[in-house]
Coordinates of C-alpha atoms (C1' of nucleotides) in Angstrom, one line a residue:
Chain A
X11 CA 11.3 -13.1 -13.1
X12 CA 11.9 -16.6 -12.4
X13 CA 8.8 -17.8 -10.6
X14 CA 5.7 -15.6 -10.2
X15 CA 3.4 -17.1 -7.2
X16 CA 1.1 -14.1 -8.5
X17 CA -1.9 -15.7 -10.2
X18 CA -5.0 -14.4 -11.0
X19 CA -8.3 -15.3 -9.9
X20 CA -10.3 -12.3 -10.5
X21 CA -10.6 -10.2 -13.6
X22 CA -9.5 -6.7 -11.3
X23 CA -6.1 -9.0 -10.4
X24 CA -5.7 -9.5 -14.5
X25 CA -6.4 -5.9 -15.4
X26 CA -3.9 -5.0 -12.7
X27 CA -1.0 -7.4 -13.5
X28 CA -1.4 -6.2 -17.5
X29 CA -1.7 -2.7 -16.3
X30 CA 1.3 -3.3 -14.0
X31 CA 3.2 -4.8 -16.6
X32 CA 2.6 -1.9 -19.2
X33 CA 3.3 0.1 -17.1
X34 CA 7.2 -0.8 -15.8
X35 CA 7.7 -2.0 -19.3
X36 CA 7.0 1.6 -20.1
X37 CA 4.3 0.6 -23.0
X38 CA 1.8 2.6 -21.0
X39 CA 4.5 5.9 -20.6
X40 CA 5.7 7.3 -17.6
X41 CA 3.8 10.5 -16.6
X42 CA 0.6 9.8 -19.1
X43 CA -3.0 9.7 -17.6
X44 CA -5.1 6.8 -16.8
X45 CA -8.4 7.6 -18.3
X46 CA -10.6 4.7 -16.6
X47 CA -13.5 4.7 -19.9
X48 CA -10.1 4.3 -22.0
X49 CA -8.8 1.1 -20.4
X50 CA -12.0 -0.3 -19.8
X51 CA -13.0 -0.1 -23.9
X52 CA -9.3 -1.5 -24.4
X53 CA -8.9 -4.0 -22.0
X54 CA -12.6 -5.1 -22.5
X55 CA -13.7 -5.1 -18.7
X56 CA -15.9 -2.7 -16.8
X57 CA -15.3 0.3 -15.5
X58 CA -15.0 -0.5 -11.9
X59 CA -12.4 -3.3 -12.5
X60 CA -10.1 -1.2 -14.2
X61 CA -10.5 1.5 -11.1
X62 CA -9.9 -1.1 -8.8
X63 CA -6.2 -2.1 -10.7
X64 CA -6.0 1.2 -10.8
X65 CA -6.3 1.4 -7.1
X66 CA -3.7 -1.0 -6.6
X67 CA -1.3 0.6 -8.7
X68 CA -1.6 3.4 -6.4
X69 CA -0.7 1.3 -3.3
X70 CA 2.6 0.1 -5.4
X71 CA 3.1 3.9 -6.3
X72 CA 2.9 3.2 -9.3
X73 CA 0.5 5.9 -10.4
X74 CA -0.6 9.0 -8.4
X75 CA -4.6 9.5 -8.5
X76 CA -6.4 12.9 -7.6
X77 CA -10.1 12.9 -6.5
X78 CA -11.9 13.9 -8.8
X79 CA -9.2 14.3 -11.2
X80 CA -7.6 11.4 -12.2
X81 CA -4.8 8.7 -11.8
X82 CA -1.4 9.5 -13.7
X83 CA 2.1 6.9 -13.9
X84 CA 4.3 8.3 -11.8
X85 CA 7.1 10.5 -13.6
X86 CA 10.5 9.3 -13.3
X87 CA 13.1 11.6 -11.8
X88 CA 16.9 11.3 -10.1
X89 CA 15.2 12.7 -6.6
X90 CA 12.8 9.5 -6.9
X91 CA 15.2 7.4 -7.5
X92 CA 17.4 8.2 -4.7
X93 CA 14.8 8.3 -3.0
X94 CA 13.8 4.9 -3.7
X95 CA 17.4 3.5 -2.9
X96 CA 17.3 5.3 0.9
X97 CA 14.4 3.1 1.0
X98 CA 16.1 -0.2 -0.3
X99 CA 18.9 0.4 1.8
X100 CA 17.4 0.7 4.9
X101 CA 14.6 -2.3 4.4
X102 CA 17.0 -5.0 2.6
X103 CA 19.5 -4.2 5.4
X104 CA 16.7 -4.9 7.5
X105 CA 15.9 -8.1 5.6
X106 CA 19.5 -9.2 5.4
X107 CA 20.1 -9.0 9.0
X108 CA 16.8 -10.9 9.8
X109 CA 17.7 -13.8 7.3
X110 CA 21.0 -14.3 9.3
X111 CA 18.6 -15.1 12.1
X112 CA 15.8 -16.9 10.3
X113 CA 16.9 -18.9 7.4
X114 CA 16.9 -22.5 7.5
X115 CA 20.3 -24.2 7.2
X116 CA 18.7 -25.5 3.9
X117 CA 17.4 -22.8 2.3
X118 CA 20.7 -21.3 2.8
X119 CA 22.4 -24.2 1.1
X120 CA 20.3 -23.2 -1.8
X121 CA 20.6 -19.9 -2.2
X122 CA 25.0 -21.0 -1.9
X123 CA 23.9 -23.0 -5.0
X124 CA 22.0 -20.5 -6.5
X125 CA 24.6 -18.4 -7.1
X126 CA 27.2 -21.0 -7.9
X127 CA 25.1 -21.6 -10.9
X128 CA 24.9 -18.3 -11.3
X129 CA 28.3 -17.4 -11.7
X130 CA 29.0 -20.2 -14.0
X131 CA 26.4 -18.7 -16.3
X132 CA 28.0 -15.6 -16.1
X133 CA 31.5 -16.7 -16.3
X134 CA 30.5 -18.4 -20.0
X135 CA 29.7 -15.2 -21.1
X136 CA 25.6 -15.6 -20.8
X137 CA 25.3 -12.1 -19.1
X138 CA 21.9 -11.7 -19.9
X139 CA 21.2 -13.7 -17.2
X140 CA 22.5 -11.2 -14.8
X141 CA 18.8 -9.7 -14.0
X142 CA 16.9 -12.7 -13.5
X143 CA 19.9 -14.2 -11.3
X144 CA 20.0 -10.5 -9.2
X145 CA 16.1 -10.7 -9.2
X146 CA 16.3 -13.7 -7.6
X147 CA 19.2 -13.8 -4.9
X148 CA 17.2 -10.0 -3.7
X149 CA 13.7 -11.7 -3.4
X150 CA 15.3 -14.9 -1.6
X151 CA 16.8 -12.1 0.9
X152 CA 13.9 -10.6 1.8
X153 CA 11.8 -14.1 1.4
X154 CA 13.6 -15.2 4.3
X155 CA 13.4 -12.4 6.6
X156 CA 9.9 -14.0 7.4
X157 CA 8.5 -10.7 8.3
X158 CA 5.7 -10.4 6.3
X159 CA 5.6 -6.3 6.2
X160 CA 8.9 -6.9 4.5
X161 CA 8.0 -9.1 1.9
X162 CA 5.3 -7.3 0.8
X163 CA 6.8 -3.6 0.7
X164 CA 9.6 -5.1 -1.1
X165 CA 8.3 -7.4 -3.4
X166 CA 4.8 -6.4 -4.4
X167 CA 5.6 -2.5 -3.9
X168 CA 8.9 -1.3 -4.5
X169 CA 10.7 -3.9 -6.7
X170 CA 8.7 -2.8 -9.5
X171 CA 9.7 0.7 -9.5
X172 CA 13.2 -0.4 -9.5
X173 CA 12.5 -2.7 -12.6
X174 CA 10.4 0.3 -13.8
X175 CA 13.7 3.0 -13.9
X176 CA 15.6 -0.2 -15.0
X177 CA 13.8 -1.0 -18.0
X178 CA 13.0 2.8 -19.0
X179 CA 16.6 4.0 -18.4
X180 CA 17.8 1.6 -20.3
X181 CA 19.9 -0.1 -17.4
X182 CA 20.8 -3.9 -19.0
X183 CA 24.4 -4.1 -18.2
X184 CA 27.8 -4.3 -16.5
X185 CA 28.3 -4.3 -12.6
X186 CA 27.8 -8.1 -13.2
X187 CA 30.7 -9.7 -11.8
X188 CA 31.7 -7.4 -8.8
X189 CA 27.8 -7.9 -7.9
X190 CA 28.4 -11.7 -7.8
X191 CA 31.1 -10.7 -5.4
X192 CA 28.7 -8.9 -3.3
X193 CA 26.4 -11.3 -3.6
X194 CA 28.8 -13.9 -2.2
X195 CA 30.1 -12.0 0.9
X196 CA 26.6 -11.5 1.9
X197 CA 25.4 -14.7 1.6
X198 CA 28.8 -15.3 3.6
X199 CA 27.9 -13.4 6.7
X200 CA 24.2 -14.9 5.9
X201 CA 26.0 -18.5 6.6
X202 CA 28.0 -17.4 9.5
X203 CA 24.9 -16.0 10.9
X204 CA 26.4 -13.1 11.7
X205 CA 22.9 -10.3 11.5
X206 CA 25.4 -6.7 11.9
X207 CA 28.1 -7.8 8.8
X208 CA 24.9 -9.0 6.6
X209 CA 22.8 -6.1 7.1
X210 CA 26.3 -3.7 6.5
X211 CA 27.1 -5.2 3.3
X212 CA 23.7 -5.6 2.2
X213 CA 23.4 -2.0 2.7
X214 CA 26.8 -1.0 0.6
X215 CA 25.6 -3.1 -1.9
X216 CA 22.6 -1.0 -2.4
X217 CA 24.8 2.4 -1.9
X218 CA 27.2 0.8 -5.1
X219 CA 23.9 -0.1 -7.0
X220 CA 22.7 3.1 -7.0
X221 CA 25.8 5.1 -7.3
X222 CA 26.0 2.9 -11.0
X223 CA 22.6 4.1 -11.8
X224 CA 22.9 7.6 -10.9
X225 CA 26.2 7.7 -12.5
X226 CA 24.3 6.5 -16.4
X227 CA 21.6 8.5 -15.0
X228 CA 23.9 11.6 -14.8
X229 CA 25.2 10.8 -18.4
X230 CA 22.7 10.2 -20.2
Chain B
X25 CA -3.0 13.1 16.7
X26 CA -2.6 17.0 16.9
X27 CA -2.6 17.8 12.9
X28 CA -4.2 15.6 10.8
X29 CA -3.7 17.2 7.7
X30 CA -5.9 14.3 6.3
X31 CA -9.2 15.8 5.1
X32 CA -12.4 13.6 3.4
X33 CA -12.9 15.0 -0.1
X34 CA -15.0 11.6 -1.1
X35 CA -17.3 9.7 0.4
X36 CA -14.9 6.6 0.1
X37 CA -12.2 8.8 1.9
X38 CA -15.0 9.6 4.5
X39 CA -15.9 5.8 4.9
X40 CA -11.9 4.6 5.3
X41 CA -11.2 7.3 7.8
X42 CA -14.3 5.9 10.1
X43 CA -13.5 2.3 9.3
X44 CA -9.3 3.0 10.2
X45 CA -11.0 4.9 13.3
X46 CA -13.2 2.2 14.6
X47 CA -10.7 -0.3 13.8
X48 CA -7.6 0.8 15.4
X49 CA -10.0 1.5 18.4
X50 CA -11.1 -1.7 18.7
X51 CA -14.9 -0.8 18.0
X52 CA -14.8 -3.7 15.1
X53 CA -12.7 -6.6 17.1
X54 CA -9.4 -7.6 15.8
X55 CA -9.9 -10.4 13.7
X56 CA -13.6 -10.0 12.8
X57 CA -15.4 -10.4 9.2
X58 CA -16.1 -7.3 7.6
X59 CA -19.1 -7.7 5.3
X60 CA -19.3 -5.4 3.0
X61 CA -23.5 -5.3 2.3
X62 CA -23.7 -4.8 6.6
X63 CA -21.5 -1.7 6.5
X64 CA -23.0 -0.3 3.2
X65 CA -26.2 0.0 5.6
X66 CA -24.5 0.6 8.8
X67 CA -22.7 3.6 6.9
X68 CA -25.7 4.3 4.8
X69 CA -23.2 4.4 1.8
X70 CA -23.1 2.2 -1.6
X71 CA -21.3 -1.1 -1.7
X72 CA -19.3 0.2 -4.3
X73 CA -17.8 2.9 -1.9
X74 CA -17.3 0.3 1.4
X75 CA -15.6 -1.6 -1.3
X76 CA -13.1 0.6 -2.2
X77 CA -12.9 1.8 2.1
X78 CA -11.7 -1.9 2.6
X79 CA -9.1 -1.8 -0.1
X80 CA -7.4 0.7 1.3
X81 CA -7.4 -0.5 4.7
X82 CA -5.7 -3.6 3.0
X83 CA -2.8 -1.6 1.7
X84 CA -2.8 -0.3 5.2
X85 CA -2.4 -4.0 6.3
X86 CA -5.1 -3.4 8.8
X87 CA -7.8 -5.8 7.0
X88 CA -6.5 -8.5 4.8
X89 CA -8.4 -9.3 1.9
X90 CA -9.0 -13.2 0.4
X91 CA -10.8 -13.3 -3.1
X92 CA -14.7 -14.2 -3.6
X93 CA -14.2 -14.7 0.3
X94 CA -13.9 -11.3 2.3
X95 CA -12.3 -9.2 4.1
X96 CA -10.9 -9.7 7.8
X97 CA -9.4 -7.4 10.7
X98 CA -5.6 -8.3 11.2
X99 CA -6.0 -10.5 13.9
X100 CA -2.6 -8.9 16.7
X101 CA -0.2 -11.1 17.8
X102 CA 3.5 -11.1 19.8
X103 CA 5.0 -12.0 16.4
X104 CA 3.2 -9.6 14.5
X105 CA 4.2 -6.6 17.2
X106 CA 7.8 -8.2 16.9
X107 CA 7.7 -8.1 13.3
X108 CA 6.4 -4.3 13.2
X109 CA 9.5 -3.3 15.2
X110 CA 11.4 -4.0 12.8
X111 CA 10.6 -2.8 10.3
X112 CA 9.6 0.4 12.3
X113 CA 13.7 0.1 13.6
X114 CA 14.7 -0.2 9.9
X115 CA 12.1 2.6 8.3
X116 CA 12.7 5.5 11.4
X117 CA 16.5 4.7 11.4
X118 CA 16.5 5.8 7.8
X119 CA 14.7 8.7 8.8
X120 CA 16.4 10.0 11.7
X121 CA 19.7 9.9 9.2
X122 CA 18.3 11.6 6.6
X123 CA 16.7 14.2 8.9
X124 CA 19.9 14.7 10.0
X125 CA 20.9 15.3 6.4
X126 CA 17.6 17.3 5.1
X127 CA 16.0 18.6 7.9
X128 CA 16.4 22.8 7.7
X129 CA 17.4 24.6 10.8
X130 CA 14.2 26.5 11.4
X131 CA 12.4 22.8 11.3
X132 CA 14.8 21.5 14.0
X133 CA 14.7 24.7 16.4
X134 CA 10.7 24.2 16.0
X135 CA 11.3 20.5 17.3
X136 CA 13.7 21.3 20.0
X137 CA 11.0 23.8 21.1
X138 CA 8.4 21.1 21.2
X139 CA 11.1 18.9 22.8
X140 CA 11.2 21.4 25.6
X141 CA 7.2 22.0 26.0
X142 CA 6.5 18.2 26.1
X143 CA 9.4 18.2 29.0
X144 CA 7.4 20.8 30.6
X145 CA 4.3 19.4 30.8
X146 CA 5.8 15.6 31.7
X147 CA 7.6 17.2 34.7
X148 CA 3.6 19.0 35.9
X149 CA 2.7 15.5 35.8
X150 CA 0.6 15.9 32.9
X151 CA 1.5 12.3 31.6
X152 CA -1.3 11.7 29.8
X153 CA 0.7 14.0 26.8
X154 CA 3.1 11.3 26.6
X155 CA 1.3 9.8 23.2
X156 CA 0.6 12.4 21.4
X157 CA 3.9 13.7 22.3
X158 CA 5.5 10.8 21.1
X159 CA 3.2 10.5 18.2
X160 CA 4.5 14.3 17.1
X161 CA 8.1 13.7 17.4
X162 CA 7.9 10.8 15.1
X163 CA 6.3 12.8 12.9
X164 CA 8.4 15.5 12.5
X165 CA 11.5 13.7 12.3
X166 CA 9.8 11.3 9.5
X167 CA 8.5 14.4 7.5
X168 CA 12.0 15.3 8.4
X169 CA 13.1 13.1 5.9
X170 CA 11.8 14.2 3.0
X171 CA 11.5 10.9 1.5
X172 CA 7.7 10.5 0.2
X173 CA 8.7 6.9 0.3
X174 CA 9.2 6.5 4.1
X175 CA 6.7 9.4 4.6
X176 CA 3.8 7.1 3.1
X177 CA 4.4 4.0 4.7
X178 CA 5.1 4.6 7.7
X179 CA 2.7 7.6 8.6
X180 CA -0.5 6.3 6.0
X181 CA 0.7 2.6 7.0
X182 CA 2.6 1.3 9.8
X183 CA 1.7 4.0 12.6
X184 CA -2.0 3.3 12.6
X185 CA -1.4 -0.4 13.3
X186 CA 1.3 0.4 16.1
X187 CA -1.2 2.4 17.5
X188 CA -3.9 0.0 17.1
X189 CA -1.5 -2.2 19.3
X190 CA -1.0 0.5 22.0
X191 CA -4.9 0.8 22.2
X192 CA -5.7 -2.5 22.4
X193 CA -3.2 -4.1 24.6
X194 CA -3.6 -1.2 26.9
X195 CA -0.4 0.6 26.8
X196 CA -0.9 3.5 28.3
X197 CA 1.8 4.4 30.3
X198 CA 4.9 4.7 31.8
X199 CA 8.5 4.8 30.0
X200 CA 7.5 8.7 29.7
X201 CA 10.8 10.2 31.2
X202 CA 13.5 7.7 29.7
X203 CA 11.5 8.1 26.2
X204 CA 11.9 11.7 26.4
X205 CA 15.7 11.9 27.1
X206 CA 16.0 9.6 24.3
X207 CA 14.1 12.0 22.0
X208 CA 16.5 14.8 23.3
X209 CA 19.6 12.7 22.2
X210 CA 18.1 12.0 18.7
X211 CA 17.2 15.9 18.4
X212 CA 20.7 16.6 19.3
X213 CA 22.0 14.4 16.5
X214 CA 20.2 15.8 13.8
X215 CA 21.3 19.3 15.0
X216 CA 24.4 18.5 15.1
X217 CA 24.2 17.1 11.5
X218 CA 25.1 13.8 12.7
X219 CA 23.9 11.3 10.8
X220 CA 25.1 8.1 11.8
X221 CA 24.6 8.8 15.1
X222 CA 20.9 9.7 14.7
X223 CA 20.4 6.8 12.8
X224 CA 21.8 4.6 15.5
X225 CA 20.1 6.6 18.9
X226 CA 16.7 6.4 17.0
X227 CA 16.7 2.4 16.0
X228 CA 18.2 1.5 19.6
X229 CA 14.8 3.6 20.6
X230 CA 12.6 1.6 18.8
X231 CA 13.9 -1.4 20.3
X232 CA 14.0 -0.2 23.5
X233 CA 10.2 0.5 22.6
X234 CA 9.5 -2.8 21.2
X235 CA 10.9 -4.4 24.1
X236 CA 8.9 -2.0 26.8
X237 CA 5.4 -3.8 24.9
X238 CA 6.5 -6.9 24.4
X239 CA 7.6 -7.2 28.1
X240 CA 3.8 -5.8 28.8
X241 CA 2.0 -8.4 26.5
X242 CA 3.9 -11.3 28.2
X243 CA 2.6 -10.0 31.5
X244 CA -0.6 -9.8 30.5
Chain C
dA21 C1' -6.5 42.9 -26.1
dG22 C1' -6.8 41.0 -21.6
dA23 C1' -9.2 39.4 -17.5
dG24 C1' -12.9 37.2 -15.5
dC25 C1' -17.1 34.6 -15.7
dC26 C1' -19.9 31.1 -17.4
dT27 C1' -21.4 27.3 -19.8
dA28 C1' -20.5 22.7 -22.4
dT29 C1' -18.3 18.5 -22.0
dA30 C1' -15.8 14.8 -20.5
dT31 C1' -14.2 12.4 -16.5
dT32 C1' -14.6 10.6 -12.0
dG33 C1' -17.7 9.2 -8.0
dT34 C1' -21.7 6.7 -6.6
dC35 C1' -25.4 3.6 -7.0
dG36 C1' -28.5 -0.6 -7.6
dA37 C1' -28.9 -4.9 -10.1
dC38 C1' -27.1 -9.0 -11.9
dA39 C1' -23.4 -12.9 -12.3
dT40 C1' -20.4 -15.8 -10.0
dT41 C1' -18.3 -18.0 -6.3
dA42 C1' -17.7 -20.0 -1.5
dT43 C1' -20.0 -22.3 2.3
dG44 C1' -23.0 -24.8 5.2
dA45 C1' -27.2 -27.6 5.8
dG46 C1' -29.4 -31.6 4.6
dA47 C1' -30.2 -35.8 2.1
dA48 C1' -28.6 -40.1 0.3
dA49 C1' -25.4 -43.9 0.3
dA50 C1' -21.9 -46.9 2.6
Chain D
dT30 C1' -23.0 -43.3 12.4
dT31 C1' -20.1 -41.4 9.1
dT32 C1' -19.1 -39.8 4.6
dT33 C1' -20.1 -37.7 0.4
dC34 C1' -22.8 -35.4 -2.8
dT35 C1' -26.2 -31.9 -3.8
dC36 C1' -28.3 -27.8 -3.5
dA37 C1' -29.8 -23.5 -1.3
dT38 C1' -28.1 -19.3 0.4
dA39 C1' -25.5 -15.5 1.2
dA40 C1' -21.5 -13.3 0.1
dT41 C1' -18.2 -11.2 -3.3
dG42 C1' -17.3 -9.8 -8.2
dT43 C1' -18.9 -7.3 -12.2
dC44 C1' -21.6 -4.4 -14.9
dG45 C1' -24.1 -0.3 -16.9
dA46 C1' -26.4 4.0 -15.7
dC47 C1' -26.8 8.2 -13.2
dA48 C1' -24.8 12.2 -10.3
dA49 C1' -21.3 15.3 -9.2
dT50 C1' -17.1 17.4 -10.2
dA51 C1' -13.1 19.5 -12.8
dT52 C1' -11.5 21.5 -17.0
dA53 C1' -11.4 23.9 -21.4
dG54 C1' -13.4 27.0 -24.5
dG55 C1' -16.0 30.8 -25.7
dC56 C1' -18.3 34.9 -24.2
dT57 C1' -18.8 39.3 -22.1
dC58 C1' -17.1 43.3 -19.9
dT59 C1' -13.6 46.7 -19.0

DNA sequence: AGAGCCTATATTGTCGACATTATGAGAAAA
DNA sequence: TTTTCTCATAATGTCGACAATATAGGCTCT
């Protein structure tokens, strides 16, 4: 993650990021129960703070909670995951189109030399880089759709459960430089300001993204 | 709202359904404070549990939240509606094609059979169905979709602020018997497995939708 | 032995009190 | 008169304790 503009004020916004965190990172395991006494011994905050992150997780779905039960992570499965990408495809197609309308001339211009940068990195061989630079280009996409509903389904909801069956399937590598491609004919149409090829490719370029994943999915 | 398979297990649950209610009604104005000690009394409930009410009618994005500050109603606005419809026209699309791909054939001949009822009723004159008929096809074809994804947002989420919008701006009315044939063409799609085109019949609805209000709250 | 009930226990749900922060009124200075 | 600082006040944030509920284990009965 390149810039976070997530800071915390309150101690229910720490408990939540740390929790968040934990959680995609897969520290805290996927499926495992939430007791709230538990977290609130070990993170050293009261009970009701921790239910509060807890709470929030759920909005991010995250974690499922039960009255009267209890809050559990979220199991990973291949129907979530498609799922998940149905999802994607439809709202960053969505997003796509309305940054061919919206987007500043500058901002634009930027985002070109984002991913000139980019695909020097890559081209030297530093393909590490490839999240963090595919991180970025998405939530500049969505960023400047300017529809608010967007942003915040995208980048405070579902973008973590992507990161989440990233990290835990063990998703670091290749599909880096016909991505960049991708990446560029968007941005193209983006530039041209044409709204129906934008969304279109934005859309296959989640389709191919999630055909990769299912397919190590599949094989592992 | 014919089934509301939503039932109050906790007094929190109880509290958020009243607050959602008297909200999208317009009881407590669009754009007021909501103090959380006054409705602990005016719901003769604990802080704790108004709390946790208002939280979830943030992740509905019908109050939005500012720390150590308070809580405010979503104040409506032409931009906000606009903004809605799209992602409404991104969401349902998504829907309607994977209805199309999911849905079984009892659950379609049930909605063709509640195509024809509504039609029914709509050519008695019995207009005032036309919401609730409306309301139900959406559903369907949503739950159709068996994505928990787009199930959750847009029927926990997104449907209780367009309908905060129809109540408040007044739309009652017309658009009854061009909606309808509409909803016969999407119905037709998904039966005949076409997914594409239901995708496409259902979006150009919701902006035929969109632009019905919008058209109404310049008028106004 | 197996099924069903019942109690013990641990967890979640709710509450009232205290701590901390934002905000506006009022006084003091320019 | 205007501006700025201070402080009172009222709201939100946090806490620990109590109440209500689900779950597991043992017990009884067949």
């Amino acid at each position: 993650m390149t810039l976070n503009n997530e800071q915390a004020i309150t101690s229910a916004d720490k408990t939540f990021y740390q929790l968040r965190n934990d959680i995609v990172e897969g520290i805290i395991p996927s499926g495992s129960k939430l007791s709230e006494t538990e977290l609130s011994t070990k993170y050293e905050v009261s009970r009701a703070v921790v239910r509060e992150a807890i709470n929030r997780l759920a909005t991010c779905h995250l974690v499922e909670r039960k009255a009267n039960v209890g809050a559990r992570v979220v199991a990973l499965s291949p129907e979530g995951l498609v799922q998940l990408y149905q999802v994607r495809e439809a709202l960053e197609g969505m997003a796509a189109r309305l940054a061919a309308r919206y987007m500043s001339d500058d901002e634009i211009a930027a985002m070109q030399g984002l991913l000139d940068s980019h695909f020097n990195k890559v081209k030297g061989g530093e393909s590490y880089y490839q999240e963090a630079g595919d991180v970025d280009f998405h939530y500049r996409i969505v960023t400047g759709s300017k529809n608010s509903h967007l942003i915040s389904v995208l980048i405070d909801g579902l973008y973590h459960l992507v990161r989440m069956y990233r990290v835990q399937l063990g998703m670091a590598g290749p599909r880096v430089t016909t991505a960049f491609d991708e990446h560029r004919h968007i941005v193209n149409a983006i530039a041209n300001r044409d709204e129906e090829l934008a969304e279109i490719l934005m859309r296959r370029h989640i389709l191919y993204s999630k055909n990769n994943i299912e397919k190590k999915l599949n094989h592992a």
